[in-house]
C-alpha cells in the first residue's frame, strides 16, 4: 500500500449524523471525496438535499434519513432501519449536536435534558449499537465531534460544556475496551468555527473580537478546516490512534 493509499476510503460506508450543514456536511463530503458511500441523517433532511447532490456529484451513494435525536424511540427506530436496509457501517461519525444558551442560574431543566440527550446519550447509543457490529467484525472507525469546551467550561452554555466533556470521556472509555478488537474510537475537537451554532457570538462585536484576539491563527475556523482530520481518523492512516481528541482550533488551546 502506497502512503496516500492509506487515506483511501474506497469500499467503505460512513454514517454521518448532523450532516445537513456546517461541520457535519464538511465531514460527510470529506469522507465521500476519499471514497466512502454515505448514510446521512439530520433532524430535517429531505430527498435531493444540497448535501445529497454534492455527495452524488462525487460519484458516491447517499442514503438520506431524518431522526429526532432527542427521542429515544425515534433513535432506536432509525438504528434498526439502517441495520436492516443499508450496508454495514464501517465509519460512524457522531457529529449531531445542539447548543442552547442561558446563564447557569437561568439554565432550565428542558435545556439541560435536551442537550444531554442529543449531544451525549444519543451518541452513546449509536456507538454502542453500531460499535458492537464493528467489534464482531474486528474493524471499524468511530469519530465523535467534541469541542474546545471538552477542555474548558465556556460561558452561558453549562449543558453544552458538560455534554462535550462527556464526549471526551466516552471517546476514551470506548477506546479502552475496543482498541484490542480492531475498532478505533477518537474525536475531533473543533475550535471556534463559523457555523449556525456560533452566529450569536459572531454577531456580538465584543465577543467576536475577544475570540479573534485569542486565536493565534487570527481567524474563525471554517467547516472545511475539519476535512483533513476527519479523513485521517476514518482511514487506515490512523490505525494505531486510539482514544485521541484531535483539536482543530487555530491554536486556541495553546494560548
mmCIF file of C-alpha atoms in Angstrom:
data_model
loop_
_atom_site.group_PDB
_atom_site.id
_atom_site.type_symbol
_atom_site.label_atom_id
_atom_site.label_comp_id
_atom_site.label_asym_id
_atom_site.label_seq_id
_atom_site.Cartn_x
_atom_site.Cartn_y
_atom_site.Cartn_z
ATOM 1 C CA UNK A 1 0.000 0.000 0.000
ATOM 2 C CA UNK A 2 1.357 3.395 -1.003
ATOM 3 C CA UNK A 3 1.415 6.197 1.533
ATOM 4 C CA UNK A 4 -1.534 8.109 0.071
ATOM 5 C CA UNK A 5 -3.486 4.858 -0.308
ATOM 6 C CA UNK A 6 -3.652 4.730 3.498
ATOM 7 C CA UNK A 7 -6.136 7.620 3.355
ATOM 8 C CA UNK A 8 -8.450 5.968 0.809
ATOM 9 C CA UNK A 9 -11.968 5.076 1.969
ATOM 10 C CA UNK A 10 -12.925 3.187 -1.186
ATOM 11 C CA UNK A 11 -15.421 0.435 -0.442
ATOM 12 C CA UNK A 12 -16.339 1.863 2.970
ATOM 13 C CA UNK A 13 -19.726 3.037 4.225
ATOM 14 C CA UNK A 14 -19.886 6.017 6.566
ATOM 15 C CA UNK A 15 -22.833 7.028 8.730
ATOM 16 C CA UNK A 16 -22.671 10.777 9.384
ATOM 17 C CA UNK A 17 -25.084 12.379 11.853
ATOM 18 C CA UNK A 18 -25.953 16.063 11.629
ATOM 19 C CA UNK A 19 -24.799 16.075 8.008
ATOM 20 C CA UNK A 20 -27.136 18.715 6.598
ATOM 21 C CA UNK A 21 -24.885 21.721 7.098
ATOM 22 C CA UNK A 22 -21.846 23.118 8.846
ATOM 23 C CA UNK A 23 -19.237 20.783 10.288
ATOM 24 C CA UNK A 24 -21.281 17.632 9.626
ATOM 25 C CA UNK A 25 -21.689 18.493 5.966
ATOM 26 C CA UNK A 26 -17.963 19.146 5.610
ATOM 27 C CA UNK A 27 -17.184 15.817 7.286
ATOM 28 C CA UNK A 28 -19.590 13.915 5.049
ATOM 29 C CA UNK A 29 -18.136 15.491 1.913
ATOM 30 C CA UNK A 30 -14.593 14.782 3.087
ATOM 31 C CA UNK A 31 -15.109 11.052 3.574
ATOM 32 C CA UNK A 32 -17.151 10.861 0.355
ATOM 33 C CA UNK A 33 -14.326 12.564 -1.529
ATOM 34 C CA UNK A 34 -11.991 9.942 -0.064
ATOM 35 C CA UNK A 35 -14.200 7.174 -1.467
ATOM 36 C CA UNK A 36 -16.870 6.320 1.115
ATOM 37 C CA UNK A 37 -20.565 5.842 0.465
ATOM 38 C CA UNK A 38 -22.671 7.987 2.800
ATOM 39 C CA UNK A 39 -25.621 7.311 5.073
ATOM 40 C CA UNK A 40 -26.656 10.798 6.135
ATOM 41 C CA UNK A 41 -29.027 11.721 8.933
ATOM 42 C CA UNK A 42 -30.191 15.016 10.400
ATOM 43 C CA UNK A 43 -33.214 16.269 12.282
ATOM 44 C CA UNK A 44 -34.599 17.506 8.966
ATOM 45 C CA UNK A 45 -33.200 16.115 5.727
ATOM 46 C CA UNK A 46 -35.395 15.719 2.681
ATOM 47 C CA UNK A 47 -34.636 13.937 -0.550
ATOM 48 C CA UNK A 48 -32.484 15.762 -3.091
ATOM 49 C CA UNK A 49 -30.914 17.975 -0.411
ATOM 50 C CA UNK A 50 -27.802 20.051 -1.052
ATOM 51 C CA UNK A 51 -25.604 17.527 0.746
ATOM 52 C CA UNK A 52 -27.088 14.660 -1.269
ATOM 53 C CA UNK A 53 -26.421 16.487 -4.535
ATOM 54 C CA UNK A 54 -22.827 17.185 -3.566
ATOM 55 C CA UNK A 55 -22.129 13.620 -2.421
ATOM 56 C CA UNK A 56 -23.671 12.044 -5.511
ATOM 57 C CA UNK A 57 -21.799 14.598 -7.601
ATOM 58 C CA UNK A 58 -18.625 12.954 -6.293
ATOM 59 C CA UNK A 59 -19.892 9.628 -7.628
ATOM 60 C CA UNK A 60 -20.899 8.254 -4.231
ATOM 61 C CA UNK A 61 -24.170 6.824 -2.995
ATOM 62 C CA UNK A 62 -26.132 8.906 -0.472
ATOM 63 C CA UNK A 63 -28.943 7.492 1.673
ATOM 64 C CA UNK A 64 -30.936 10.205 3.466
ATOM 65 C CA UNK A 65 -32.651 9.804 6.837
ATOM 66 C CA UNK A 66 -34.270 12.079 9.391
ATOM 67 C CA UNK A 67 -34.208 11.440 13.118
ATOM 68 C CA UNK A 68 -35.080 13.400 16.223
ATOM 69 C CA UNK A 69 -32.088 12.579 18.421
ATOM 70 C CA UNK A 70 -33.951 13.904 21.458
ATOM 71 C CA UNK A 71 -36.393 10.988 21.125
ATOM 72 C CA UNK A 72 -35.082 7.628 22.328
ATOM 73 C CA UNK A 73 -37.814 5.777 20.403
ATOM 74 C CA UNK A 74 -37.016 7.606 17.161
ATOM 75 C CA UNK A 75 -33.335 6.871 17.595
ATOM 76 C CA UNK A 76 -33.848 3.140 18.073
ATOM 77 C CA UNK A 77 -36.168 3.049 15.058
ATOM 78 C CA UNK A 78 -33.509 4.789 12.958
ATOM 79 C CA UNK A 79 -30.794 2.377 14.079
ATOM 80 C CA UNK A 80 -32.956 -0.654 13.256
ATOM 81 C CA UNK A 81 -33.842 0.757 9.830
ATOM 82 C CA UNK A 82 -30.208 1.367 8.930
ATOM 83 C CA UNK A 83 -29.177 -2.107 10.060
ATOM 84 C CA UNK A 84 -31.974 -3.701 8.038
ATOM 85 C CA UNK A 85 -31.651 -1.677 4.844
ATOM 86 C CA UNK A 86 -28.099 -0.373 4.487
ATOM 87 C CA UNK A 87 -24.625 -1.821 4.116
ATOM 88 C CA UNK A 88 -22.740 -2.428 7.359
ATOM 89 C CA UNK A 89 -21.415 0.802 8.834
ATOM 90 C CA UNK A 90 -17.615 0.914 8.650
ATOM 91 C CA UNK A 91 -17.269 4.525 9.849
ATOM 92 C CA UNK A 92 -19.565 6.209 12.362
ATOM 93 C CA UNK A 93 -19.235 9.982 12.593
ATOM 94 C CA UNK A 94 -21.142 11.154 15.656
ATOM 95 C CA UNK A 95 -21.498 14.836 14.845
ATOM 96 C CA UNK A 96 -25.124 15.799 15.550
ATOM 97 C CA UNK A 97 -25.488 18.233 18.414
ATOM 98 C CA UNK A 98 -27.287 21.297 19.703
ATOM 99 C CA UNK A 99 -26.355 24.305 21.809
ATOM 100 C CA UNK A 100 -28.813 26.289 23.943
ATOM 101 C CA UNK A 101 -27.546 29.413 25.683
ATOM 102 C CA UNK A 102 -28.638 30.626 29.125
ATOM 103 C CA UNK A 103 -26.577 31.634 32.169
ATOM 104 C CA UNK A 104 -26.231 28.783 34.646
ATOM 105 C CA UNK A 105 -28.613 30.332 37.192
ATOM 106 C CA UNK A 106 -31.291 30.550 34.481
ATOM 107 C CA UNK A 107 -30.495 27.362 32.541
ATOM 108 C CA UNK A 108 -33.838 25.493 32.540
ATOM 109 C CA UNK A 109 -34.365 21.773 33.006
ATOM 110 C CA UNK A 110 -35.664 21.396 29.466
ATOM 111 C CA UNK A 111 -32.457 22.891 28.022
ATOM 112 C CA UNK A 112 -30.285 20.591 30.122
ATOM 113 C CA UNK A 113 -32.295 17.448 29.358
ATOM 114 C CA UNK A 114 -32.460 18.042 25.609
ATOM 115 C CA UNK A 115 -28.769 18.899 25.274
ATOM 116 C CA UNK A 116 -27.635 15.841 27.225
ATOM 117 C CA UNK A 117 -29.989 13.565 25.286
ATOM 118 C CA UNK A 118 -28.936 14.809 21.838
ATOM 119 C CA UNK A 119 -25.254 15.513 22.443
ATOM 120 C CA UNK A 120 -24.321 12.639 24.738
ATOM 121 C CA UNK A 121 -26.922 9.920 25.290
ATOM 122 C CA UNK A 122 -27.838 9.525 21.610
ATOM 123 C CA UNK A 123 -24.174 9.376 20.690
ATOM 124 C CA UNK A 124 -23.510 6.643 23.218
ATOM 125 C CA UNK A 125 -26.452 4.609 21.925
ATOM 126 C CA UNK A 126 -25.352 4.980 18.298
ATOM 127 C CA UNK A 127 -21.821 3.992 19.233
ATOM 128 C CA UNK A 128 -22.967 1.007 21.262
ATOM 129 C CA UNK A 129 -25.342 -0.330 18.616
ATOM 130 C CA UNK A 130 -23.083 0.140 15.581
ATOM 131 C CA UNK A 131 -19.913 -0.390 17.603
ATOM 132 C CA UNK A 132 -20.953 -3.886 18.674
ATOM 133 C CA UNK A 133 -21.148 -4.849 14.990
ATOM 134 C CA UNK A 134 -17.686 -3.378 14.364
ATOM 135 C CA UNK A 135 -16.332 -5.355 17.324
ATOM 136 C CA UNK A 136 -17.853 -8.546 15.920
ATOM 137 C CA UNK A 137 -16.252 -7.877 12.504
ATOM 138 C CA UNK A 138 -12.923 -6.886 14.051
ATOM 139 C CA UNK A 139 -12.696 -3.447 12.420
ATOM 140 C CA UNK A 140 -14.339 -0.045 12.350
ATOM 141 C CA UNK A 141 -13.863 3.646 12.988
ATOM 142 C CA UNK A 142 -15.887 5.865 15.329
ATOM 143 C CA UNK A 143 -15.322 9.617 15.304
ATOM 144 C CA UNK A 144 -17.001 11.990 17.740
ATOM 145 C CA UNK A 145 -17.287 15.730 17.308
ATOM 146 C CA UNK A 146 -16.010 17.053 20.618
ATOM 147 C CA UNK A 147 -15.202 20.739 21.222
ATOM 148 C CA UNK A 148 -12.704 23.048 22.880
ATOM 149 C CA UNK A 149 -15.380 23.016 25.596
ATOM 150 C CA UNK A 150 -14.420 19.391 26.151
ATOM 151 C CA UNK A 151 -11.492 21.042 27.948
ATOM 152 C CA UNK A 152 -12.995 24.371 29.041
ATOM 153 C CA UNK A 153 -16.225 25.485 30.707
ATOM 154 C CA UNK A 154 -17.358 28.224 28.345
ATOM 155 C CA UNK A 155 -19.877 30.929 29.186
ATOM 156 C CA UNK A 156 -23.691 30.568 29.420
ATOM 157 C CA UNK A 157 -23.584 27.030 27.963
ATOM 158 C CA UNK A 158 -23.343 24.707 31.009
ATOM 159 C CA UNK A 159 -25.335 21.893 29.400
ATOM 160 C CA UNK A 160 -23.289 22.021 26.206
ATOM 161 C CA UNK A 161 -19.974 22.110 28.081
ATOM 162 C CA UNK A 162 -20.957 19.104 30.201
ATOM 163 C CA UNK A 163 -22.118 17.166 27.143
ATOM 164 C CA UNK A 164 -18.849 17.805 25.308
ATOM 165 C CA UNK A 165 -16.823 16.956 28.399
ATOM 166 C CA UNK A 166 -18.742 13.691 28.461
ATOM 167 C CA UNK A 167 -17.921 13.061 24.809
ATOM 168 C CA UNK A 168 -14.239 13.303 25.646
ATOM 169 C CA UNK A 169 -14.566 10.691 28.380
ATOM 170 C CA UNK A 170 -16.795 8.474 26.219
ATOM 171 C CA UNK A 171 -14.146 8.543 23.495
ATOM 172 C CA UNK A 172 -11.550 7.255 25.945
ATOM 173 C CA UNK A 173 -13.856 4.721 27.609
ATOM 174 C CA UNK A 174 -14.837 3.071 24.327
ATOM 175 C CA UNK A 175 -11.268 3.161 23.025
ATOM 176 C CA UNK A 176 -10.056 1.379 26.167
ATOM 177 C CA UNK A 177 -12.442 -1.512 25.505
ATOM 178 C CA UNK A 178 -12.412 -1.700 21.728
ATOM 179 C CA UNK A 179 -8.857 -0.865 20.630
ATOM 180 C CA UNK A 180 -7.832 -4.505 21.085
ATOM 181 C CA UNK A 181 -10.842 -5.534 18.977
ATOM 182 C CA UNK A 182 -9.776 -3.582 15.886
ATOM 183 C CA UNK A 183 -12.086 -0.608 16.415
ATOM 184 C CA UNK A 184 -10.637 2.906 16.562
ATOM 185 C CA UNK A 185 -12.558 5.424 18.669
ATOM 186 C CA UNK A 186 -11.363 9.021 18.501
ATOM 187 C CA UNK A 187 -12.724 12.551 18.455
ATOM 188 C CA UNK A 188 -12.171 15.817 16.645
ATOM 189 C CA UNK A 189 -12.415 18.934 18.811
ATOM 190 C CA UNK A 190 -13.221 21.989 16.681
ATOM 191 C CA UNK A 191 -12.396 25.426 17.959
ATOM 192 C CA UNK A 192 -14.493 28.445 17.084
ATOM 193 C CA UNK A 193 -15.940 27.551 13.687
ATOM 194 C CA UNK A 194 -18.184 29.821 11.623
ATOM 195 C CA UNK A 195 -21.468 27.862 11.699
ATOM 196 C CA UNK A 196 -25.078 28.454 12.712
ATOM 197 C CA UNK A 197 -24.192 27.428 16.282
ATOM 198 C CA UNK A 198 -21.721 30.302 16.646
ATOM 199 C CA UNK A 199 -23.663 33.027 14.847
ATOM 200 C CA UNK A 200 -24.730 34.655 18.122
ATOM 201 C CA UNK A 201 -21.067 35.048 19.069
ATOM 202 C CA UNK A 202 -20.032 36.386 15.689
ATOM 203 C CA UNK A 203 -22.934 38.854 15.703
ATOM 204 C CA UNK A 204 -21.800 40.272 19.067
ATOM 205 C CA UNK A 205 -18.965 42.723 18.224
ATOM 206 C CA UNK A 206 -17.394 42.484 21.683
ATOM 207 C CA UNK A 207 -17.437 38.685 21.920
ATOM 208 C CA UNK A 208 -16.386 38.294 18.299
ATOM 209 C CA UNK A 209 -13.308 40.484 18.792
ATOM 210 C CA UNK A 210 -12.403 38.848 22.103
ATOM 211 C CA UNK A 211 -12.481 35.436 20.443
ATOM 212 C CA UNK A 212 -10.418 36.573 17.464
ATOM 213 C CA UNK A 213 -7.865 38.171 19.775
ATOM 214 C CA UNK A 214 -7.244 34.806 21.455
ATOM 215 C CA UNK A 215 -6.981 32.636 18.313
ATOM 216 C CA UNK A 216 -3.312 32.505 17.245
ATOM 217 C CA UNK A 217 -4.366 31.804 13.646
ATOM 218 C CA UNK A 218 -6.218 35.147 13.718
ATOM 219 C CA UNK A 219 -9.464 33.953 12.150
ATOM 220 C CA UNK A 220 -12.591 31.939 12.770
ATOM 221 C CA UNK A 221 -12.332 28.388 11.526
ATOM 222 C CA UNK A 222 -14.369 27.148 8.586
ATOM 223 C CA UNK A 223 -16.132 23.768 8.409
ATOM 224 C CA UNK A 224 -13.712 22.667 5.688
ATOM 225 C CA UNK A 225 -10.875 23.005 8.199
ATOM 226 C CA UNK A 226 -12.154 19.719 9.688
ATOM 227 C CA UNK A 227 -11.838 17.735 6.451
ATOM 228 C CA UNK A 228 -8.257 16.530 6.849
ATOM 229 C CA UNK A 229 -8.626 15.449 10.464
ATOM 230 C CA UNK A 230 -11.826 13.583 9.635
ATOM 231 C CA UNK A 231 -10.344 11.596 6.754
ATOM 232 C CA UNK A 232 -7.252 10.794 8.821
ATOM 233 C CA UNK A 233 -9.302 9.368 11.700
ATOM 234 C CA UNK A 234 -11.620 7.500 9.306
ATOM 235 C CA UNK A 235 -8.806 5.859 7.357
ATOM 236 C CA UNK A 236 -6.170 3.198 7.918
ATOM 237 C CA UNK A 237 -3.647 6.016 8.376
ATOM 238 C CA UNK A 238 -4.911 6.221 11.978
ATOM 239 C CA UNK A 239 -4.935 2.501 12.753
ATOM 240 C CA UNK A 240 -2.695 2.972 15.818
ATOM 241 C CA UNK A 241 -4.553 6.044 17.068
ATOM 242 C CA UNK A 242 -6.992 5.282 19.891
ATOM 243 C CA UNK A 243 -8.767 7.483 22.419
ATOM 244 C CA UNK A 244 -7.352 10.711 20.984
ATOM 245 C CA UNK A 245 -9.122 14.060 20.958
ATOM 246 C CA UNK A 246 -7.621 15.888 17.984
ATOM 247 C CA UNK A 247 -8.012 19.645 18.315
ATOM 248 C CA UNK A 248 -8.623 21.725 15.196
ATOM 249 C CA UNK A 249 -8.792 25.132 16.817
ATOM 250 C CA UNK A 250 -6.374 27.549 15.189
ATOM 251 C CA UNK A 251 -4.185 27.252 18.278
ATOM 252 C CA UNK A 252 -6.898 28.313 20.766
ATOM 253 C CA UNK A 253 -5.985 25.790 23.481
ATOM 254 C CA UNK A 254 -2.290 26.546 23.162
ATOM 255 C CA UNK A 255 -2.757 30.230 24.020
#
